[in-house]
CSV table of C-alpha atoms in Angstrom, one decimal:
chain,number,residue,atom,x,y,z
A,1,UNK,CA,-8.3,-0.7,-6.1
A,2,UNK,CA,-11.3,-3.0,-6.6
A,3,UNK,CA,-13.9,-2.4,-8.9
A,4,UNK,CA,-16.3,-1.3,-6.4
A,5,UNK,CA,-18.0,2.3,-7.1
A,6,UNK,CA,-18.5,4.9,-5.1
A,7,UNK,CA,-20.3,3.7,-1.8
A,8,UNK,CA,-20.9,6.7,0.1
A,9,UNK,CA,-21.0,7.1,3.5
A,10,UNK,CA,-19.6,3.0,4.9
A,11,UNK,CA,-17.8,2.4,7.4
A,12,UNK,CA,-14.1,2.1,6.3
A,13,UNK,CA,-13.8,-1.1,8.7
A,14,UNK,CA,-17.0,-3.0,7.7
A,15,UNK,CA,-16.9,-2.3,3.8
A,16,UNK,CA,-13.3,-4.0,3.9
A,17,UNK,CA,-14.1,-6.7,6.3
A,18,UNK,CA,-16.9,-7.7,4.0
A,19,UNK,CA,-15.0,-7.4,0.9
A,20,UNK,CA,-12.1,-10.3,2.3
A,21,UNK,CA,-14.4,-12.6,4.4
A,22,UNK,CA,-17.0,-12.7,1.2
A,23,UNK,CA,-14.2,-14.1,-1.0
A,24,UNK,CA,-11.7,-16.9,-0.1
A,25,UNK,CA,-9.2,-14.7,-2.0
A,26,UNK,CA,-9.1,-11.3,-2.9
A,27,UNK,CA,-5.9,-11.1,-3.9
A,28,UNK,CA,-2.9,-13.1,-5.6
A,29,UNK,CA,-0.2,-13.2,-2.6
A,30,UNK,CA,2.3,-12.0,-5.4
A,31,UNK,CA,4.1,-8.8,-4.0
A,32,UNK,CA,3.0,-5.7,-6.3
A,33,UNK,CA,5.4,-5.2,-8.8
A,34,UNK,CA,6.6,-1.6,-9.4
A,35,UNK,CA,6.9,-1.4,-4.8
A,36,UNK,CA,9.6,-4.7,-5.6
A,37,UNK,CA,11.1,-3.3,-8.2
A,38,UNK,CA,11.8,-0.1,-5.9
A,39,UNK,CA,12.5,-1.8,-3.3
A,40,UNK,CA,14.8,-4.3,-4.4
A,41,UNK,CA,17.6,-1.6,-4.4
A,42,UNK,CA,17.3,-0.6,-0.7
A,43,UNK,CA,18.9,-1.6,2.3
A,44,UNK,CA,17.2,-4.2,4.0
A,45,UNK,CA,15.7,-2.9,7.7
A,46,UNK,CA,12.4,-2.5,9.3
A,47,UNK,CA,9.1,-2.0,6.8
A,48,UNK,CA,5.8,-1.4,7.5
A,49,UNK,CA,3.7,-1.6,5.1
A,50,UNK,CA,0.0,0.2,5.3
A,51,UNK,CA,-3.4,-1.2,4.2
A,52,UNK,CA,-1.2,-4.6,4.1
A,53,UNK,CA,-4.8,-6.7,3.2
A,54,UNK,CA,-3.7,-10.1,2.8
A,55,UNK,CA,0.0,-9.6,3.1
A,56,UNK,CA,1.5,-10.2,-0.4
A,57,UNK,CA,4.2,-7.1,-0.1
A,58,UNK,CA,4.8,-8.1,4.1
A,59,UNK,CA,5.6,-11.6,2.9
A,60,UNK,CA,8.0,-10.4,0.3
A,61,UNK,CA,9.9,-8.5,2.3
A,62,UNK,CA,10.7,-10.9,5.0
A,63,UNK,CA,12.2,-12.9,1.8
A,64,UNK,CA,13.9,-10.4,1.1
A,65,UNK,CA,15.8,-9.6,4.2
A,66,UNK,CA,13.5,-7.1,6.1
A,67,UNK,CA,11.7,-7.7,9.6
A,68,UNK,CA,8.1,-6.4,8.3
A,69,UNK,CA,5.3,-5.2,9.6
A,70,UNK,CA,1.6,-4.8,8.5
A,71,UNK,CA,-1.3,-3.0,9.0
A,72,UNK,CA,-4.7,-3.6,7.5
A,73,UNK,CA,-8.5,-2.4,9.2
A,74,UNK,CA,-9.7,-6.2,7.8
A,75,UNK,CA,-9.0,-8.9,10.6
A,76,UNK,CA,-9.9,-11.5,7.9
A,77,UNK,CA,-7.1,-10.1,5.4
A,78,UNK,CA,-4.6,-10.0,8.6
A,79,UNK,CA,-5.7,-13.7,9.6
A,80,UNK,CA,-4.9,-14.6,6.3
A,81,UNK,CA,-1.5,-12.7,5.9
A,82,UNK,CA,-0.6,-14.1,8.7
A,83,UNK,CA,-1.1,-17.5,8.3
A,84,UNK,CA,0.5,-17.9,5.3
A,85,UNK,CA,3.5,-16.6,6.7
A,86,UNK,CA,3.5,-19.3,9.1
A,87,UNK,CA,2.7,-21.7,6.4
A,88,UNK,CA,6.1,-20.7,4.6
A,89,UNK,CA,8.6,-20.3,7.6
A,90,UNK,CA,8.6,-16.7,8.0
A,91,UNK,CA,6.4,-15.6,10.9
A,92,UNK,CA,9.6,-14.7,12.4
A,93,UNK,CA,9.8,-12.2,10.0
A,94,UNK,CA,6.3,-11.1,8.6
A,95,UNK,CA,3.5,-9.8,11.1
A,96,UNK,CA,0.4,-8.7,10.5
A,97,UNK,CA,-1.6,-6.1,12.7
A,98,UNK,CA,-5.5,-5.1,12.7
A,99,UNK,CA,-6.3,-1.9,13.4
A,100,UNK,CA,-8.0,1.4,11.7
A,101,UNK,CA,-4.9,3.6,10.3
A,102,UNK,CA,-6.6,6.9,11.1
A,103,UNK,CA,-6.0,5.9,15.0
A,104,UNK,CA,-3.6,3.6,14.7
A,105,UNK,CA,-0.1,4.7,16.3
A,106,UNK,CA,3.4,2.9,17.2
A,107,UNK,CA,6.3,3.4,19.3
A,108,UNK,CA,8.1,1.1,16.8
A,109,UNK,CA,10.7,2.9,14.3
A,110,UNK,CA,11.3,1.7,10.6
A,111,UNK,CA,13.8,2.1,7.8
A,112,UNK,CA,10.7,2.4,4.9
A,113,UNK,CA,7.2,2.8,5.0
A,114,UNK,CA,5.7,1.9,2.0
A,115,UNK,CA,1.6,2.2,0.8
A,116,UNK,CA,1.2,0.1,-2.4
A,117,UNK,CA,-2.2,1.0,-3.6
A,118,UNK,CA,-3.5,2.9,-1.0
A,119,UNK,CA,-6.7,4.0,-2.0
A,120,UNK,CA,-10.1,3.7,-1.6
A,121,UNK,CA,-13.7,4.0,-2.5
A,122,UNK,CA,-14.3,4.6,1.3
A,123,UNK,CA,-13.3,7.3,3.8
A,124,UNK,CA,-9.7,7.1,3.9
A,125,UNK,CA,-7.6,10.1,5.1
A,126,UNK,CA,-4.8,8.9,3.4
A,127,UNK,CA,-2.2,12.1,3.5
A,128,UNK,CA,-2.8,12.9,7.1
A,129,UNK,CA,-2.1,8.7,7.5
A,130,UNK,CA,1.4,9.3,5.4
A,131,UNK,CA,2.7,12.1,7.1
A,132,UNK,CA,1.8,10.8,10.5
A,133,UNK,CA,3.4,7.6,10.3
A,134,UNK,CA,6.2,8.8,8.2
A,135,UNK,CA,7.3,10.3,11.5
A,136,UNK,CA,8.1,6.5,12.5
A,137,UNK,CA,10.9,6.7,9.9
A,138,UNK,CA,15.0,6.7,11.0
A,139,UNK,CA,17.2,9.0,9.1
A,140,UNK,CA,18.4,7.9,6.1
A,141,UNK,CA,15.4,5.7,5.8
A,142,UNK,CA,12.8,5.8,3.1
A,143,UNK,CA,8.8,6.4,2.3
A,144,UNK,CA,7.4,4.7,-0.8
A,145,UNK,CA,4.1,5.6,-2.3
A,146,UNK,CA,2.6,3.6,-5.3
A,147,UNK,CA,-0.8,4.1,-6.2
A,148,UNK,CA,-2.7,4.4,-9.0
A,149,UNK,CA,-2.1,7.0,-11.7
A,150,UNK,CA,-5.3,6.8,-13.1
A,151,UNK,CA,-8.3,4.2,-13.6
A,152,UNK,CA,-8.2,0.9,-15.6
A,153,UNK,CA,-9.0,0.8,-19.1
A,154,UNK,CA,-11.6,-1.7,-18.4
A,155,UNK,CA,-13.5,0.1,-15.7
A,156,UNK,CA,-16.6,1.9,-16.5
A,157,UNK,CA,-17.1,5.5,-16.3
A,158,UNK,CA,-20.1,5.2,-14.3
A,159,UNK,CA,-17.6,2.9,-11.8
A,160,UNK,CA,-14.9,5.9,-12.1
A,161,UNK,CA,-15.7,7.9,-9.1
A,162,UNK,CA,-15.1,7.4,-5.3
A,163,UNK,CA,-11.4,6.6,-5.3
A,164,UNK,CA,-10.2,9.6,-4.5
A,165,UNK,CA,-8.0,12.2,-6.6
A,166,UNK,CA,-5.0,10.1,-8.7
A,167,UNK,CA,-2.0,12.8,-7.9
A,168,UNK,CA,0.6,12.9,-10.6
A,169,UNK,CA,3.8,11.8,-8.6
A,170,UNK,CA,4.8,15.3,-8.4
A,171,UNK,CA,1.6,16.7,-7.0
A,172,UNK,CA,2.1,13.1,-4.3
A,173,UNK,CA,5.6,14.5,-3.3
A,174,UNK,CA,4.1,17.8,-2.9
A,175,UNK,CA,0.8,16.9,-0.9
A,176,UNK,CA,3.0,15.3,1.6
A,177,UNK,CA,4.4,18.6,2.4
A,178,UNK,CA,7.5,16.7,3.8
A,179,UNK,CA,10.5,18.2,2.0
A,180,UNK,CA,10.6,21.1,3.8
A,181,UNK,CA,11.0,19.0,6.7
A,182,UNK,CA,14.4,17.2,6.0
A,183,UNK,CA,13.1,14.3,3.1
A,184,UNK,CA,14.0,14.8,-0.4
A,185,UNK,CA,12.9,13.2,-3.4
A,186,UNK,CA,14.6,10.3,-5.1
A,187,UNK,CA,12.1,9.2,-7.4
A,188,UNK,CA,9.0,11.2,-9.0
A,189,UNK,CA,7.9,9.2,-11.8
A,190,UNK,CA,4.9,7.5,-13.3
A,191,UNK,CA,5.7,3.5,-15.0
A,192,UNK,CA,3.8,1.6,-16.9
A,193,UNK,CA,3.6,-2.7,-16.1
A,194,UNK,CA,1.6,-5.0,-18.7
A,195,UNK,CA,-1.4,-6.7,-17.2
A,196,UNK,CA,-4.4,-9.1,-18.5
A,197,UNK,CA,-7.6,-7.0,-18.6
A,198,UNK,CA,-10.8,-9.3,-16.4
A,199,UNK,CA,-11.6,-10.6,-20.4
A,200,UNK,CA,-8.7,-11.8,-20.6
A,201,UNK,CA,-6.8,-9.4,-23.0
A,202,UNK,CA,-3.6,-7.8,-22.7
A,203,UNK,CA,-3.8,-4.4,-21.2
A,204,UNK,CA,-1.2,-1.9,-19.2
A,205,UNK,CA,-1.6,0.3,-15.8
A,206,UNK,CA,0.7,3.1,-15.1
A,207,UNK,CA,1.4,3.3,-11.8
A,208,UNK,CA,2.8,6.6,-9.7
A,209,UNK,CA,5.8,5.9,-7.9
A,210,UNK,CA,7.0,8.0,-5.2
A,211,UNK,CA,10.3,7.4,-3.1
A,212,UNK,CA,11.1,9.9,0.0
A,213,UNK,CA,14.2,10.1,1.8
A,214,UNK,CA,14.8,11.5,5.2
A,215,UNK,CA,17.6,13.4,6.1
């Protein structure tokens, strides 16, 4: 989430093509923690990982055994994404895609889907996006959700609107509507990481995490 407010009626695609190619960095290249520390347990297969911006989670999981995939609507992020996986050795691995998610569809099948912070102060039709693409998933194969379970200490009430709902992980699992369709629910929980606040002090997040596994 960045600490835009809300921003009304934008287009998805240029609000987050000016957000990257305004900055030379948006975002640290470190894989989010809490979708590693899920993910470190699972077989390694075929990810995709939506709204990928500038590849920190893709990158990861090539290291970590996968073939990945990303999507993200901001050809500037996906430039970048995919450059540094060429700068590291892994482009065999890691690939980046632009395109607009609400259109956006693949013949290609995956073992894990994962949306780490998938939210937005713009348009974003995020369920109808999950349950779409979750279709891509093999049996046996997983879909992990990690967003934010509410806003950042820091961030100012009049900045605290435009993001969208925050779900408790069970009202996630249940918005879905996918477990009456073969997927069951391995993990439903809400965790908490320590962070440094933009001053500089030391502050926590809890993050919702939500892991689906098809039958």
């Amino acid at each position: 989430m960045s600490g835009h407010g809300h921003v009304g009626d934008v287009a998805p695609g240029g609000f987050w093509e000016e957000r990257y190619a305004g900055e030379e960095r948006v975002w640290s290249g470190k894989v989010n923690r809490t979708t590693a520390d899920v993910a470190i347990g699972l077989e390694p297969g075929r990810s995709l990982d939506l709204g990928c911006g500038e590849g920190g989670d893709v990158l990861w999981f090539a290291h970590a055994g996968w073939q990945a995939m990303g999507v993200d609507i901001s050809p500037t992020a996906v430039r970048r994404a995919n450059e540094e996986a060429a700068r590291v050795g892994r482009a065999d691995r890691a690939r980046c895609v632009a395109a607009d998610l609400a259109t956006w569809t693949t013949d290609d099948r995956f073992d894990l889907v994962t949306a780490s912070f998938f939210q937005s102060p713009v348009a974003l039709d995020r369920t109808t996006i999950l349950r779409r693409l979750s279709r891509q998933i093999d049996a046996g194969g997983h879909l992990l959700v990690v967003s934010h379970a509410d806003y950042p200490s820091w961030v100012p009430p009049e900045d605290r609107q435009g993001h969208g709902q925050f779900l408790k992980p069970d009202e996630e699992a249940e918005a879905l509507n996918l477990l009456g369709e073969g997927w069951t629910v391995e993990i439903a929980e809400t965790r908490t990481r320590e962070v440094t606040a933009p001053d500089g002090s030391p502050a926590v997040l809890d993050d919702s995490v939500v892991l689906l596994r098809r039958g």
